[in-house]
PDB file of C-alpha atoms in Angstrom:
ATOM      1  CA  MET A   1      31.610-106.648 224.446  1.00 70.00           C
ATOM      2  CA  GLU A   2      32.184-105.431 227.972  1.00 96.00           C
ATOM      3  CA  ARG A   3      35.377-103.524 228.674  1.00 97.00           C
ATOM      4  CA  ILE A   4      36.904-106.228 230.876  1.00 98.00           C
ATOM      5  CA  GLU A   5      36.102-108.876 228.248  1.00 98.00           C
ATOM      6  CA  GLN A   6      37.961-106.851 225.614  1.00 98.00           C
ATOM      7  CA  GLN A   7      40.918-106.394 227.951  1.00 98.00           C
ATOM      8  CA  ALA A   8      40.968-110.095 228.845  1.00 98.00           C
ATOM      9  CA  ALA A   9      40.821-111.074 225.160  1.00 98.00           C
ATOM     10  CA  PHE A  10      43.752-108.738 224.461  1.00 98.00           C
ATOM     11  CA  ALA A  11      45.701-110.207 227.404  1.00 98.00           C
ATOM     12  CA  VAL A  12      45.194-113.723 226.044  1.00 98.00           C
ATOM     13  CA  GLU A  13      46.087-112.623 222.503  1.00 98.00           C
ATOM     14  CA  ILE A  14      49.382-111.020 223.542  1.00 98.00           C
ATOM     15  CA  ASP A  15      50.445-114.270 225.211  1.00 98.00           C
ATOM     16  CA  LYS A  16      51.291-115.339 221.639  1.00 98.00           C
ATOM     17  CA  VAL A  17      54.318-113.027 221.712  1.00 98.00           C
ATOM     18  CA  LYS A  18      56.026-115.684 223.851  1.00 98.00           C
ATOM     19  CA  ASN A  19      56.101-117.897 220.737  1.00 97.00           C
ATOM     20  CA  ILE A  20      57.806-115.348 218.484  1.00 97.00           C
ATOM     21  CA  PHE A  21      61.456-116.330 218.568  1.00 96.00           C
ATOM     22  CA  ARG A  22      64.196-113.905 217.634  1.00 96.00           C
ATOM     23  CA  GLN A  23      67.677-114.488 216.239  1.00 94.00           C
ATOM     24  CA  THR A  24      69.324-113.306 219.473  1.00 96.00           C
ATOM     25  CA  TRP A  25      70.812-115.966 221.734  1.00 97.00           C
ATOM     26  CA  LEU A  26      70.448-115.707 225.498  1.00 98.00           C
ATOM     27  CA  ALA A  27      73.585-114.522 227.293  1.00 98.00           C
ATOM     28  CA  ASP A  28      74.501-118.124 228.157  1.00 98.00           C
ATOM     29  CA  GLY A  29      74.093-119.203 224.517  1.00 97.00           C
ATOM     30  CA  SER A  30      71.654-121.982 225.451  1.00 98.00           C
ATOM     31  CA  ARG A  31      68.769-120.908 223.181  1.00 98.00           C
ATOM     32  CA  LYS A  32      67.309-117.974 221.326  1.00 97.00           C
ATOM     33  CA  GLU A  33      65.117-115.499 223.169  1.00 98.00           C
ATOM     34  CA  ASN A  34      61.477-114.797 222.410  1.00 98.00           C
ATOM     35  CA  ASP A  35      59.835-111.399 221.937  1.00 97.00           C
ATOM     36  CA  ALA A  36      58.376-111.351 225.457  1.00 98.00           C
ATOM     37  CA  GLU A  37      61.811-111.889 226.969  1.00 98.00           C
ATOM     38  CA  HIS A  38      63.299-109.205 224.732  1.00 98.00           C
ATOM     39  CA  ALA A  39      60.613-106.658 225.666  1.00 98.00           C
ATOM     40  CA  TRP A  40      60.936-107.355 229.392  1.00 98.00           C
ATOM     41  CA  HIS A  41      64.724-107.156 229.276  1.00 98.00           C
ATOM     42  CA  ALA A  42      64.771-103.941 227.209  1.00 98.00           C
ATOM     43  CA  ALA A  43      62.168-102.320 229.499  1.00 98.00           C
ATOM     44  CA  LEU A  44      64.141-103.160 232.637  1.00 98.00           C
ATOM     45  CA  MET A  45      67.348-101.959 230.977  1.00 98.00           C
ATOM     46  CA  ALA A  46      65.602 -98.645 230.245  1.00 98.00           C
ATOM     47  CA  VAL A  47      64.889 -98.179 233.954  1.00 98.00           C
ATOM     48  CA  LEU A  48      68.468 -99.162 234.801  1.00 98.00           C
ATOM     49  CA  LEU A  49      70.125 -96.945 232.174  1.00 98.00           C
ATOM     50  CA  ALA A  50      67.753 -93.950 232.004  1.00 98.00           C
ATOM     51  CA  GLU A  51      70.506 -91.679 233.310  1.00 98.00           C
ATOM     52  CA  TYR A  52      72.262 -92.025 229.940  1.00 98.00           C
ATOM     53  CA  SER A  53      69.435 -90.514 227.909  1.00 98.00           C
ATOM     54  CA  ASN A  54      70.551 -87.351 226.111  1.00 98.00           C
ATOM     55  CA  GLU A  55      67.348 -85.617 227.196  1.00 98.00           C
ATOM     56  CA  PRO A  56      64.998 -85.844 230.183  1.00 98.00           C
ATOM     57  CA  ILE A  57      62.509 -88.670 229.609  1.00 98.00           C
ATOM     58  CA  ASP A  58      59.273 -89.999 231.053  1.00 98.00           C
ATOM     59  CA  ILE A  59      60.600 -93.456 231.962  1.00 98.00           C
ATOM     60  CA  LEU A  60      57.125 -94.967 232.367  1.00 98.00           C
ATOM     61  CA  LYS A  61      56.356 -93.956 228.791  1.00 98.00           C
ATOM     62  CA  VAL A  62      59.609 -95.549 227.606  1.00 98.00           C
ATOM     63  CA  VAL A  63      58.795 -98.759 229.485  1.00 98.00           C
ATOM     64  CA  LYS A  64      55.303 -98.878 227.963  1.00 98.00           C
ATOM     65  CA  MET A  65      56.751 -98.387 224.476  1.00 98.00           C
ATOM     66  CA  LEU A  66      59.210-101.213 224.983  1.00 98.00           C
ATOM     67  CA  LEU A  67      56.556-103.580 226.328  1.00 98.00           C
ATOM     68  CA  LEU A  68      54.268-102.791 223.363  1.00 98.00           C
ATOM     69  CA  HIS A  69      56.668-102.352 220.465  1.00 97.00           C
ATOM     70  CA  ASP A  70      56.957-105.974 219.328  1.00 96.00           C
ATOM     71  CA  LEU A  71      53.369-107.110 219.931  1.00 98.00           C
ATOM     72  CA  VAL A  72      52.772-106.559 216.219  1.00 97.00           C
ATOM     73  CA  GLU A  73      55.114-109.467 215.522  1.00 96.00           C
ATOM     74  CA  ILE A  74      52.296-111.797 216.630  1.00 97.00           C
ATOM     75  CA  ASP A  75      50.912-111.241 213.116  1.00 97.00           C
ATOM     76  CA  ALA A  76      53.889-109.784 211.240  1.00 94.00           C
ATOM     77  CA  GLY A  77      56.585-112.152 212.522  1.00 90.00           C
ATOM     78  CA  ASP A  78      60.054-111.133 213.611  1.00 89.00           C
ATOM     79  CA  SER A  79      62.091-109.357 210.960  1.00 83.00           C
ATOM     80  CA  TYR A  80      65.734-110.069 211.715  1.00 82.00           C
ATOM     81  CA  ALA A  81      67.625-106.815 212.117  1.00 81.00           C
ATOM     82  CA  TYR A  82      70.173-107.667 209.417  1.00 80.00           C
ATOM     83  CA  ASP A  83      67.760-109.213 206.880  1.00 76.00           C
ATOM     84  CA  GLU A  84      67.220-106.412 204.374  1.00 82.00           C
ATOM     85  CA  ALA A  85      64.480-108.234 202.428  1.00 80.00           C
ATOM     86  CA  ALA A  86      62.407-108.775 205.590  1.00 78.00           C
ATOM     87  CA  GLN A  87      63.055-105.205 206.732  1.00 79.00           C
ATOM     88  CA  ALA A  88      61.765-103.869 203.390  1.00 82.00           C
ATOM     89  CA  THR A  89      58.265-105.256 204.020  1.00 87.00           C
ATOM     90  CA  ALA A  90      58.188-105.006 207.818  1.00 85.00           C
ATOM     91  CA  HIS A  91      56.537-101.578 208.060  1.00 89.00           C
ATOM     92  CA  GLU A  92      53.486-102.545 206.009  1.00 92.00           C
ATOM     93  CA  ARG A  93      53.054-105.885 207.796  1.00 93.00           C
ATOM     94  CA  GLU A  94      53.449-104.270 211.201  1.00 95.00           C
ATOM     95  CA  GLN A  95      50.972-101.448 210.483  1.00 96.00           C
ATOM     96  CA  LYS A  96      48.319-104.005 209.554  1.00 97.00           C
ATOM     97  CA  ALA A  97      49.109-106.032 212.684  1.00 97.00           C
ATOM     98  CA  ALA A  98      48.917-102.921 214.883  1.00 98.00           C
ATOM     99  CA  ASP A  99      45.457-102.161 213.511  1.00 98.00           C
ATOM    100  CA  ARG A 100      44.202-105.633 214.427  1.00 98.00           C
ATOM    101  CA  ILE A 101      45.949-106.206 217.743  1.00 98.00           C
ATOM    102  CA  PHE A 102      45.427-102.771 219.295  1.00 98.00           C
ATOM    103  CA  GLY A 103      41.945-102.730 217.743  1.00 98.00           C
ATOM    104  CA  MET A 104      40.934-105.422 220.218  1.00 98.00           C
ATOM    105  CA  LEU A 105      41.118-102.956 223.114  1.00 98.00           C
ATOM    106  CA  PRO A 106      38.519-100.531 224.482  1.00 98.00           C
ATOM    107  CA  LYS A 107      38.716 -97.233 222.592  1.00 97.00           C
ATOM    108  CA  ASP A 108      40.730 -95.270 225.176  1.00 98.00           C
ATOM    109  CA  GLN A 109      43.349 -97.989 225.574  1.00 98.00           C
ATOM    110  CA  ARG A 110      43.372 -98.647 221.808  1.00 98.00           C
ATOM    111  CA  GLN A 111      44.237 -94.993 221.232  1.00 98.00           C
ATOM    112  CA  GLU A 112      46.862 -94.909 224.004  1.00 98.00           C
ATOM    113  CA  PHE A 113      48.631 -98.141 223.034  1.00 98.00           C
ATOM    114  CA  ARG A 114      48.502 -97.468 219.309  1.00 98.00           C
ATOM    115  CA  GLY A 115      49.687 -93.915 219.953  1.00 98.00           C
ATOM    116  CA  LEU A 116      52.666 -95.202 221.925  1.00 98.00           C
ATOM    117  CA  TRP A 117      53.456 -97.745 219.207  1.00 98.00           C
ATOM    118  CA  ASP A 118      53.238 -95.060 216.505  1.00 98.00           C
ATOM    119  CA  GLU A 119      55.410 -92.708 218.566  1.00 98.00           C
ATOM    120  CA  PHE A 120      58.040 -95.435 218.924  1.00 98.00           C
ATOM    121  CA  GLU A 121      57.973 -96.063 215.167  1.00 96.00           C
ATOM    122  CA  GLU A 122      58.266 -92.346 214.334  1.00 97.00           C
ATOM    123  CA  TYR A 123      61.481 -92.055 216.399  1.00 96.00           C
ATOM    124  CA  GLU A 124      61.100 -88.327 217.128  1.00 97.00           C
ATOM    125  CA  THR A 125      60.420 -87.807 220.837  1.00 98.00           C
ATOM    126  CA  PRO A 126      63.084 -88.205 223.539  1.00 98.00           C
ATOM    127  CA  GLU A 127      61.189 -91.277 224.800  1.00 98.00           C
ATOM    128  CA  ALA A 128      61.057 -92.917 221.378  1.00 98.00           C
ATOM    129  CA  LYS A 129      64.745 -92.242 220.793  1.00 98.00           C
ATOM    130  CA  PHE A 130      65.729 -93.781 224.119  1.00 98.00           C
ATOM    131  CA  ALA A 131      63.361 -96.738 223.658  1.00 98.00           C
ATOM    132  CA  HIS A 132      65.073 -97.450 220.335  1.00 98.00           C
ATOM    133  CA  VAL A 133      68.462 -97.299 222.035  1.00 98.00           C
ATOM    134  CA  MET A 134      67.308-100.027 224.431  1.00 98.00           C
ATOM    135  CA  ASP A 135      65.685-102.046 221.622  1.00 97.00           C
ATOM    136  CA  ASN A 136      69.022-102.141 219.781  1.00 97.00           C
ATOM    137  CA  PHE A 137      71.384-102.264 222.764  1.00 98.00           C
ATOM    138  CA  GLN A 138      69.714-105.269 224.426  1.00 98.00           C
ATOM    139  CA  PRO A 139      70.436-107.787 221.623  1.00 97.00           C
ATOM    140  CA  LEU A 140      73.914-106.329 221.141  1.00 97.00           C
ATOM    141  CA  LEU A 141      74.691-106.958 224.822  1.00 98.00           C
ATOM    142  CA  LEU A 142      73.401-110.514 224.569  1.00 98.00           C
ATOM    143  CA  ASN A 143      75.421-111.165 221.428  1.00 97.00           C
ATOM    144  CA  ASP A 144      78.515-109.904 223.230  1.00 98.00           C
ATOM    145  CA  ALA A 145      77.768-112.031 226.327  1.00 98.00           C
ATOM    146  CA  ALA A 146      77.204-115.149 224.167  1.00 98.00           C
ATOM    147  CA  ASP A 147      80.658-114.647 222.605  1.00 97.00           C
ATOM    148  CA  GLY A 148      79.193-113.385 219.333  1.00 97.00           C
ATOM    149  CA  LYS A 149      77.193-116.540 218.662  1.00 97.00           C
ATOM    150  CA  GLY A 150      74.436-114.741 216.747  1.00 95.00           C
ATOM    151  CA  TRP A 151      76.845-112.519 214.844  1.00 96.00           C
ATOM    152  CA  LYS A 152      78.942-115.497 213.784  1.00 96.00           C
ATOM    153  CA  GLU A 153      75.844-117.509 212.849  1.00 95.00           C
ATOM    154  CA  HIS A 154      74.703-114.767 210.455  1.00 94.00           C
ATOM    155  CA  GLN A 155      78.180-113.532 209.436  1.00 95.00           C
ATOM    156  CA  VAL A 156      77.336-110.015 210.596  1.00 96.00           C
ATOM    157  CA  LYS A 157      79.659-107.241 209.494  1.00 96.00           C
ATOM    158  CA  ARG A 158      80.593-104.064 211.335  1.00 96.00           C
ATOM    159  CA  ALA A 159      78.735-102.054 208.684  1.00 95.00           C
ATOM    160  CA  ASN A 160      75.499-103.982 209.453  1.00 94.00           C
ATOM    161  CA  ILE A 161      75.703-103.155 213.148  1.00 96.00           C
ATOM    162  CA  GLU A 162      76.630 -99.539 212.528  1.00 94.00           C
ATOM    163  CA  LYS A 163      73.729 -99.130 210.089  1.00 93.00           C
ATOM    164  CA  ARG A 164      71.342-100.629 212.656  1.00 93.00           C
ATOM    165  CA  ASN A 165      72.665 -98.271 215.347  1.00 94.00           C
ATOM    166  CA  ARG A 166      73.101 -95.153 213.200  1.00 95.00           C
ATOM    167  CA  LYS A 167      70.573 -93.212 215.290  1.00 95.00           C
ATOM    168  CA  THR A 168      71.667 -94.470 218.703  1.00 96.00           C
ATOM    169  CA  SER A 169      73.598 -91.308 219.489  1.00 96.00           C
ATOM    170  CA  LYS A 170      70.348 -89.322 219.106  1.00 97.00           C
ATOM    171  CA  GLY A 171      69.019 -91.139 222.171  1.00 98.00           C
ATOM    172  CA  SER A 172      72.225 -91.709 224.118  1.00 98.00           C
ATOM    173  CA  LYS A 173      75.707 -90.571 223.189  1.00 98.00           C
ATOM    174  CA  ARG A 174      77.205 -92.499 226.116  1.00 98.00           C
ATOM    175  CA  ILE A 175      75.583 -95.809 225.180  1.00 98.00           C
ATOM    176  CA  ASN A 176      76.605 -95.267 221.565  1.00 98.00           C
ATOM    177  CA  GLU A 177      80.234 -94.908 222.719  1.00 98.00           C
ATOM    178  CA  TYR A 178      79.911 -98.118 224.714  1.00 98.00           C
ATOM    179  CA  ILE A 179      78.436 -99.928 221.697  1.00 97.00           C
ATOM    180  CA  GLU A 180      81.485 -98.899 219.653  1.00 97.00           C
ATOM    181  CA  GLN A 181      83.736-100.451 222.312  1.00 97.00           C
ATOM    182  CA  ILE A 182      81.736-103.699 222.167  1.00 98.00           C
ATOM    183  CA  ILE A 183      81.940-103.773 218.364  1.00 97.00           C
ATOM    184  CA  ASP A 184      85.704-103.164 218.392  1.00 97.00           C
ATOM    185  CA  ARG A 185      86.254-105.894 220.969  1.00 97.00           C
ATOM    186  CA  ASN A 186      84.200-108.404 218.978  1.00 98.00           C
ATOM    187  CA  ILE A 187      85.984-107.592 215.727  1.00 97.00           C
ATOM    188  CA  GLU A 188      89.267-108.332 217.492  1.00 97.00           C
ATOM    189  CA  LYS A 189      87.844-111.641 218.730  1.00 97.00           C
ATOM    190  CA  GLY A 190      86.616-112.558 215.236  1.00 97.00           C
ATOM    191  CA  ASN A 191      82.938-112.503 216.224  1.00 97.00           C
ATOM    192  CA  ILE A 192      82.059-109.663 213.843  1.00 97.00           C
ATOM    193  CA  GLU A 193      83.431-109.339 210.335  1.00 95.00           C
ATOM    194  CA  PRO A 194      85.312-106.050 209.822  1.00 93.00           C
TER     195      PRO A 194
END
């Protein structure tokens, strides 16, 4: 297949990410967001909040990671952050999906995109750490804006959120502090169980 045909097939395939709905409500509480909306929002937040990274980062690399990181959910489905059973099998399902989805691309782009996805998953570089901060901070902000609708729906406890964000300070100490303020405020409001 010609290069442009492979790229076009990939572009059509990733349109499916618009049909992967998450458990996070939009800020206005009108509906739940899809993976494409989440990735766009997290990527733009990374540009907006890059100054809070603990370390210097290549922001374009962070943006690419955020735009790519959930494409695997086309095959693997969304694993809700606080669903431990789904989280237990997510890695294996997502690895298989990454092989297929990124395998559609020409070799150079396959290696680049898969490399960025793997780097995000490994959580070791400054870019991966900050991308994870955005991946976790974005739904937390929306939950706060929607008056805890998603947290109340799933009876989320403080310990669940803290476990999910246990590495946030590795990417951004300042955003981690802000997250703690949001959690405290929502416990007081009854949106998060203590």
